[in-house]
PDB file of C-alpha atoms in Angstrom:
ATOM      1  CA  MET A   1      -4.802   1.808  17.300  1.00  0.00           C
ATOM      2  CA  LEU A   2      -3.957   1.468  13.613  1.00  0.00           C
ATOM      3  CA  LYS A   3      -2.746  -2.131  13.629  1.00  0.00           C
ATOM      4  CA  ASN A   4      -4.596  -5.276  14.605  1.00  0.00           C
ATOM      5  CA  SER A   5      -3.930  -7.060  17.865  1.00  0.00           C
ATOM      6  CA  SER A   6      -4.614 -10.685  18.731  1.00  0.00           C
ATOM      7  CA  HIS A   7      -7.972  -9.584  20.207  1.00  0.00           C
ATOM      8  CA  GLN A   8      -9.060  -6.572  18.116  1.00  0.00           C
ATOM      9  CA  TYR A   9      -9.048  -5.273  14.544  1.00  0.00           C
ATOM     10  CA  GLY A  10      -7.213  -1.992  14.122  1.00  0.00           C
ATOM     11  CA  THR A  11      -8.517   1.170  12.509  1.00  0.00           C
ATOM     12  CA  VAL A  12      -6.978   0.396   9.102  1.00  0.00           C
ATOM     13  CA  ALA A  13      -8.598  -3.059   8.865  1.00  0.00           C
ATOM     14  CA  ILE A  14     -11.956  -1.711  10.060  1.00  0.00           C
ATOM     15  CA  VAL A  15     -11.981   1.210   7.616  1.00  0.00           C
ATOM     16  CA  LEU A  16     -10.927  -1.010   4.691  1.00  0.00           C
ATOM     17  CA  HIS A  17     -13.614  -3.579   5.598  1.00  0.00           C
ATOM     18  CA  TRP A  18     -16.511  -1.108   5.794  1.00  0.00           C
ATOM     19  CA  LEU A  19     -15.367   1.050   2.873  1.00  0.00           C
ATOM     20  CA  MET A  20     -15.189  -2.026   0.661  1.00  0.00           C
ATOM     21  CA  ALA A  21     -18.509  -3.356   1.973  1.00  0.00           C
ATOM     22  CA  ALA A  22     -20.279  -0.090   1.139  1.00  0.00           C
ATOM     23  CA  ALA A  23     -18.628   0.152  -2.291  1.00  0.00           C
ATOM     24  CA  ILE A  24     -19.457  -3.453  -3.184  1.00  0.00           C
ATOM     25  CA  VAL A  25     -23.112  -3.092  -2.217  1.00  0.00           C
ATOM     26  CA  PHE A  26     -23.251   0.169  -4.201  1.00  0.00           C
ATOM     27  CA  LEU A  27     -21.595  -1.484  -7.223  1.00  0.00           C
ATOM     28  CA  PHE A  28     -24.089  -4.345  -7.092  1.00  0.00           C
ATOM     29  CA  ALA A  29     -27.061  -1.960  -6.936  1.00  0.00           C
ATOM     30  CA  LEU A  30     -25.582   0.181  -9.717  1.00  0.00           C
ATOM     31  CA  GLY A  31     -25.007  -2.946 -11.801  1.00  0.00           C
ATOM     32  CA  LEU A  32     -28.636  -3.983 -11.400  1.00  0.00           C
ATOM     33  CA  TYR A  33     -29.696  -0.475 -12.421  1.00  0.00           C
ATOM     34  CA  MET A  34     -27.298  -0.350 -15.405  1.00  0.00           C
ATOM     35  CA  VAL A  35     -28.542  -3.529 -17.034  1.00  0.00           C
ATOM     36  CA  GLU A  36     -32.022  -1.995 -17.246  1.00  0.00           C
ATOM     37  CA  LEU A  37     -30.761   1.073 -19.141  1.00  0.00           C
ATOM     38  CA  THR A  38     -30.764   1.283 -22.919  1.00  0.00           C
ATOM     39  CA  TYR A  39     -28.105   2.925 -25.033  1.00  0.00           C
ATOM     40  CA  TYR A  40     -30.296   6.022 -25.376  1.00  0.00           C
ATOM     41  CA  ASP A  41     -30.873   6.557 -21.651  1.00  0.00           C
ATOM     42  CA  ALA A  42     -29.305   9.773 -20.376  1.00  0.00           C
ATOM     43  CA  TRP A  43     -27.183   8.062 -17.742  1.00  0.00           C
ATOM     44  CA  TYR A  44     -26.122   5.000 -19.783  1.00  0.00           C
ATOM     45  CA  LYS A  45     -22.482   5.986 -20.336  1.00  0.00           C
ATOM     46  CA  GLY A  46     -22.123   7.783 -17.002  1.00  0.00           C
ATOM     47  CA  SER A  47     -23.276   4.746 -15.035  1.00  0.00           C
ATOM     48  CA  LEU A  48     -20.863   2.481 -16.920  1.00  0.00           C
ATOM     49  CA  ASP A  49     -17.943   4.845 -16.325  1.00  0.00           C
ATOM     50  CA  LEU A  50     -18.812   5.174 -12.624  1.00  0.00           C
ATOM     51  CA  HIS A  51     -19.167   1.394 -12.230  1.00  0.00           C
ATOM     52  CA  LYS A  52     -15.780   0.794 -13.856  1.00  0.00           C
ATOM     53  CA  SER A  53     -14.019   3.518 -11.852  1.00  0.00           C
ATOM     54  CA  ILE A  54     -15.424   2.366  -8.524  1.00  0.00           C
ATOM     55  CA  GLY A  55     -14.715  -1.260  -9.488  1.00  0.00           C
ATOM     56  CA  ILE A  56     -11.025  -0.487 -10.104  1.00  0.00           C
ATOM     57  CA  SER A  57     -10.936   1.539  -6.875  1.00  0.00           C
ATOM     58  CA  VAL A  58     -12.368  -1.442  -4.965  1.00  0.00           C
ATOM     59  CA  PHE A  59      -9.704  -3.633  -6.546  1.00  0.00           C
ATOM     60  CA  LEU A  60      -6.993  -1.271  -5.284  1.00  0.00           C
ATOM     61  CA  LEU A  61      -8.598  -1.329  -1.828  1.00  0.00           C
ATOM     62  CA  LEU A  62      -8.714  -5.138  -2.037  1.00  0.00           C
ATOM     63  CA  LEU A  63      -4.980  -5.257  -2.782  1.00  0.00           C
ATOM     64  CA  ALA A  64      -4.346  -2.940   0.182  1.00  0.00           C
ATOM     65  CA  ARG A  65      -6.591  -5.052   2.388  1.00  0.00           C
ATOM     66  CA  VAL A  66      -4.877  -8.320   1.446  1.00  0.00           C
ATOM     67  CA  ALA A  67      -1.444  -6.745   2.005  1.00  0.00           C
ATOM     68  CA  TRP A  68      -2.577  -5.324   5.350  1.00  0.00           C
ATOM     69  CA  ARG A  69      -3.951  -8.722   6.375  1.00  0.00           C
ATOM     70  CA  PHE A  70      -0.745 -10.460   5.268  1.00  0.00           C
ATOM     71  CA  PHE A  71       1.525  -8.136   7.257  1.00  0.00           C
ATOM     72  CA  ASN A  72      -0.701  -7.852  10.334  1.00  0.00           C
ATOM     73  CA  VAL A  73      -1.791 -10.265  12.982  1.00  0.00           C
ATOM     74  CA  VAL A  74      -5.370 -11.482  12.495  1.00  0.00           C
ATOM     75  CA  PRO A  75      -7.392 -11.440  15.710  1.00  0.00           C
ATOM     76  CA  GLU A  76      -8.038 -14.934  16.957  1.00  0.00           C
ATOM     77  CA  PRO A  77     -11.586 -16.253  16.608  1.00  0.00           C
ATOM     78  CA  ILE A  78     -13.717 -16.069  19.702  1.00  0.00           C
ATOM     79  CA  HIS A  79     -14.505 -19.665  20.560  1.00  0.00           C
ATOM     80  CA  SER A  80     -17.582 -20.756  22.372  1.00  0.00           C
ATOM     81  CA  GLU A  81     -17.778 -23.863  24.495  1.00  0.00           C
ATOM     82  CA  GLN A  82     -20.094 -25.581  22.019  1.00  0.00           C
ATOM     83  CA  PRO A  83     -18.621 -28.571  20.155  1.00  0.00           C
ATOM     84  CA  SER A  84     -19.732 -27.160  16.818  1.00  0.00           C
ATOM     85  CA  ALA A  85     -17.706 -23.957  17.363  1.00  0.00           C
ATOM     86  CA  LYS A  86     -14.496 -25.392  15.890  1.00  0.00           C
ATOM     87  CA  VAL A  87     -16.314 -26.594  12.774  1.00  0.00           C
ATOM     88  CA  LEU A  88     -18.066 -23.240  12.347  1.00  0.00           C
ATOM     89  CA  ALA A  89     -14.766 -21.379  12.806  1.00  0.00           C
ATOM     90  CA  SER A  90     -13.279 -23.491  10.024  1.00  0.00           C
ATOM     91  CA  VAL A  91     -16.289 -22.793   7.791  1.00  0.00           C
ATOM     92  CA  ALA A  92     -15.980 -19.063   8.528  1.00  0.00           C
ATOM     93  CA  HIS A  93     -12.309 -19.162   7.501  1.00  0.00           C
ATOM     94  CA  TYR A  94     -13.178 -20.708   4.129  1.00  0.00           C
ATOM     95  CA  VAL A  95     -16.052 -18.251   3.642  1.00  0.00           C
ATOM     96  CA  HIS A  96     -13.552 -15.404   4.075  1.00  0.00           C
ATOM     97  CA  LEU A  97     -11.199 -16.969   1.533  1.00  0.00           C
ATOM     98  CA  LEU A  98     -14.088 -17.421  -0.887  1.00  0.00           C
ATOM     99  CA  LEU A  99     -15.140 -13.779  -0.398  1.00  0.00           C
ATOM    100  CA  TYR A 100     -11.631 -12.650  -1.382  1.00  0.00           C
ATOM    101  CA  ALA A 101     -11.552 -15.025  -4.377  1.00  0.00           C
ATOM    102  CA  LEU A 102     -14.944 -13.833  -5.606  1.00  0.00           C
ATOM    103  CA  MET A 103     -13.899 -10.189  -5.322  1.00  0.00           C
ATOM    104  CA  PHE A 104     -10.777 -10.841  -7.396  1.00  0.00           C
ATOM    105  CA  LEU A 105     -12.706 -12.827 -10.015  1.00  0.00           C
ATOM    106  CA  ILE A 106     -15.414 -10.177 -10.293  1.00  0.00           C
ATOM    107  CA  VAL A 107     -12.792  -7.516 -10.967  1.00  0.00           C
ATOM    108  CA  LEU A 108     -11.104  -9.769 -13.538  1.00  0.00           C
ATOM    109  CA  THR A 109     -14.347 -10.465 -15.392  1.00  0.00           C
ATOM    110  CA  GLY A 110     -15.298  -6.782 -15.194  1.00  0.00           C
ATOM    111  CA  PHE A 111     -11.934  -5.916 -16.711  1.00  0.00           C
ATOM    112  CA  LEU A 112     -12.500  -8.442 -19.518  1.00  0.00           C
ATOM    113  CA  ILE A 113     -15.967  -7.008 -20.219  1.00  0.00           C
ATOM    114  CA  SER A 114     -14.730  -3.421 -20.239  1.00  0.00           C
ATOM    115  CA  THR A 115     -11.688  -4.015 -22.426  1.00  0.00           C
ATOM    116  CA  ALA A 116     -13.191  -6.495 -24.902  1.00  0.00           C
ATOM    117  CA  ASP A 117     -13.154  -3.798 -27.593  1.00  0.00           C
ATOM    118  CA  GLY A 118      -9.453  -3.064 -26.947  1.00  0.00           C
ATOM    119  CA  ARG A 119     -10.051   0.271 -25.200  1.00  0.00           C
ATOM    120  CA  ALA A 120      -8.474   1.113 -21.853  1.00  0.00           C
ATOM    121  CA  ILE A 121     -10.512   1.709 -18.696  1.00  0.00           C
ATOM    122  CA  ASP A 122     -10.508   5.335 -17.584  1.00  0.00           C
ATOM    123  CA  VAL A 123     -10.586   5.592 -13.771  1.00  0.00           C
ATOM    124  CA  PHE A 124     -12.110   8.931 -12.747  1.00  0.00           C
ATOM    125  CA  GLY A 125      -9.957  10.666 -15.391  1.00  0.00           C
ATOM    126  CA  VAL A 126      -6.881  10.038 -13.228  1.00  0.00           C
ATOM    127  CA  LEU A 127      -5.683   6.585 -14.263  1.00  0.00           C
ATOM    128  CA  SER A 128      -5.956   4.535 -17.430  1.00  0.00           C
ATOM    129  CA  ILE A 129      -5.901   0.734 -17.230  1.00  0.00           C
ATOM    130  CA  PRO A 130      -4.864  -0.646 -20.641  1.00  0.00           C
ATOM    131  CA  ALA A 131      -6.653  -3.523 -22.321  1.00  0.00           C
ATOM    132  CA  LEU A 132      -4.919  -6.820 -22.935  1.00  0.00           C
ATOM    133  CA  PRO A 133      -3.096  -6.958 -26.292  1.00  0.00           C
ATOM    134  CA  PHE A 134      -5.395  -9.802 -27.350  1.00  0.00           C
ATOM    135  CA  SER A 135      -9.029 -10.727 -26.945  1.00  0.00           C
ATOM    136  CA  ILE A 136     -11.007 -13.925 -26.670  1.00  0.00           C
ATOM    137  CA  GLU A 137     -13.903 -14.802 -28.969  1.00  0.00           C
ATOM    138  CA  GLN A 138     -17.139 -13.397 -27.479  1.00  0.00           C
ATOM    139  CA  GLN A 139     -15.100 -12.061 -24.555  1.00  0.00           C
ATOM    140  CA  GLU A 140     -17.647  -9.426 -23.522  1.00  0.00           C
ATOM    141  CA  ASP A 141     -20.593 -11.860 -23.518  1.00  0.00           C
ATOM    142  CA  VAL A 142     -18.806 -14.740 -21.787  1.00  0.00           C
ATOM    143  CA  ALA A 143     -17.155 -12.501 -19.187  1.00  0.00           C
ATOM    144  CA  GLY A 144     -20.466 -10.670 -18.703  1.00  0.00           C
ATOM    145  CA  GLU A 145     -22.333 -13.874 -17.902  1.00  0.00           C
ATOM    146  CA  ILE A 146     -19.639 -14.992 -15.476  1.00  0.00           C
ATOM    147  CA  HIS A 147     -19.499 -11.505 -13.918  1.00  0.00           C
ATOM    148  CA  PHE A 148     -23.270 -11.593 -13.352  1.00  0.00           C
ATOM    149  CA  TRP A 149     -23.221 -14.945 -11.551  1.00  0.00           C
ATOM    150  CA  LEU A 150     -20.120 -14.101  -9.534  1.00  0.00           C
ATOM    151  CA  ALA A 151     -21.757 -10.857  -8.373  1.00  0.00           C
ATOM    152  CA  TRP A 152     -24.866 -12.717  -7.196  1.00  0.00           C
ATOM    153  CA  SER A 153     -22.668 -15.336  -5.517  1.00  0.00           C
ATOM    154  CA  LEU A 154     -20.701 -12.612  -3.736  1.00  0.00           C
ATOM    155  CA  MET A 155     -23.878 -10.904  -2.509  1.00  0.00           C
ATOM    156  CA  THR A 156     -25.218 -14.251  -1.252  1.00  0.00           C
ATOM    157  CA  LEU A 157     -21.968 -14.955   0.572  1.00  0.00           C
ATOM    158  CA  ILE A 158     -21.956 -11.433   2.023  1.00  0.00           C
ATOM    159  CA  ALA A 159     -25.447 -12.115   3.390  1.00  0.00           C
ATOM    160  CA  VAL A 160     -24.191 -15.370   4.965  1.00  0.00           C
ATOM    161  CA  HIS A 161     -21.213 -13.465   6.391  1.00  0.00           C
ATOM    162  CA  ALA A 162     -23.502 -10.800   7.879  1.00  0.00           C
ATOM    163  CA  LEU A 163     -25.851 -13.438   9.316  1.00  0.00           C
ATOM    164  CA  GLY A 164     -22.851 -15.114  10.944  1.00  0.00           C
ATOM    165  CA  ALA A 165     -21.831 -11.794  12.510  1.00  0.00           C
ATOM    166  CA  PHE A 166     -25.378 -11.247  13.804  1.00  0.00           C
ATOM    167  CA  LYS A 167     -25.454 -14.815  15.164  1.00  0.00           C
ATOM    168  CA  HIS A 168     -22.289 -14.081  17.131  1.00  0.00           C
ATOM    169  CA  HIS A 169     -23.708 -10.828  18.436  1.00  0.00           C
ATOM    170  CA  PHE A 170     -27.305 -11.765  19.276  1.00  0.00           C
ATOM    171  CA  PHE A 171     -27.155 -15.495  20.023  1.00  0.00           C
ATOM    172  CA  ASP A 172     -23.595 -16.232  21.135  1.00  0.00           C
ATOM    173  CA  LYS A 173     -23.336 -12.777  22.765  1.00  0.00           C
ATOM    174  CA  ASP A 174     -19.616 -12.542  22.014  1.00  0.00           C
ATOM    175  CA  ARG A 175     -17.466  -9.683  20.651  1.00  0.00           C
ATOM    176  CA  THR A 176     -16.988 -10.969  17.105  1.00  0.00           C
ATOM    177  CA  LEU A 177     -19.117  -8.257  15.494  1.00  0.00           C
ATOM    178  CA  LEU A 178     -18.045  -5.567  17.938  1.00  0.00           C
ATOM    179  CA  ARG A 179     -14.406  -6.109  16.990  1.00  0.00           C
ATOM    180  CA  MET A 180     -15.211  -4.971  13.454  1.00  0.00           C
ATOM    181  CA  VAL A 181     -17.199  -1.882  14.460  1.00  0.00           C
ATOM    182  CA  ASN A 182     -15.351  -0.781  17.601  1.00  0.00           C
ATOM    183  CA  ILE A 183     -12.253   1.229  16.863  1.00  0.00           C
ATOM    184  CA  LYS A 184     -11.225   1.574  20.501  1.00  0.00           C
ATOM    185  CA  GLN A 185      -9.512  -1.527  21.811  1.00  0.00           C
ATOM    186  CA  ASN A 186     -10.683  -3.061  25.073  1.00  0.00           C
ATOM    187  CA  LYS A 187     -13.808  -0.898  25.289  1.00  0.00           C
ATOM    188  CA  TRP A 188     -15.952  -3.996  25.827  1.00  0.00           C
ATOM    189  CA  GLU A 189     -13.311  -6.381  27.155  1.00  0.00           C
TER     190      GLU A 189
END
């Protein structure tokens, strides 16, 4: 099943979710590694180029994911009988919105860092993303500081998101997590 249903995520949503999750965690780890390198390290330029290329690729996946979500039904939350369930479902909704906002802002600040000198971003030698025709004073430093804190905020929110999924699975014993890992509909229903 490619498309979502009211009870299950489809293959496209699941693949986009996990592909982006893996890429974002990799980008974060690579970013932590990169900031420890000096200009004379052998992999200094290669790590920067890889980070930029994967970052742009994640942005393209994010656009696809948002479009897919917009044109597809979103499975309804699984409600428990607890009174706090409605509040937690509302919190989860805003966490998802914040995750999307952080991803967009991280890409924007990464773009501003990478193009501060007016050069385009080369994406795996296949695509070139041009710089803005203007720059802001200390653009690379300001955008770099914001990028750093947004990345840590995103990773923190991802951890909260994962803990919420584990709570559903291990404590509430519902299908919330299984819907995002199970490609076959109704296998556990």
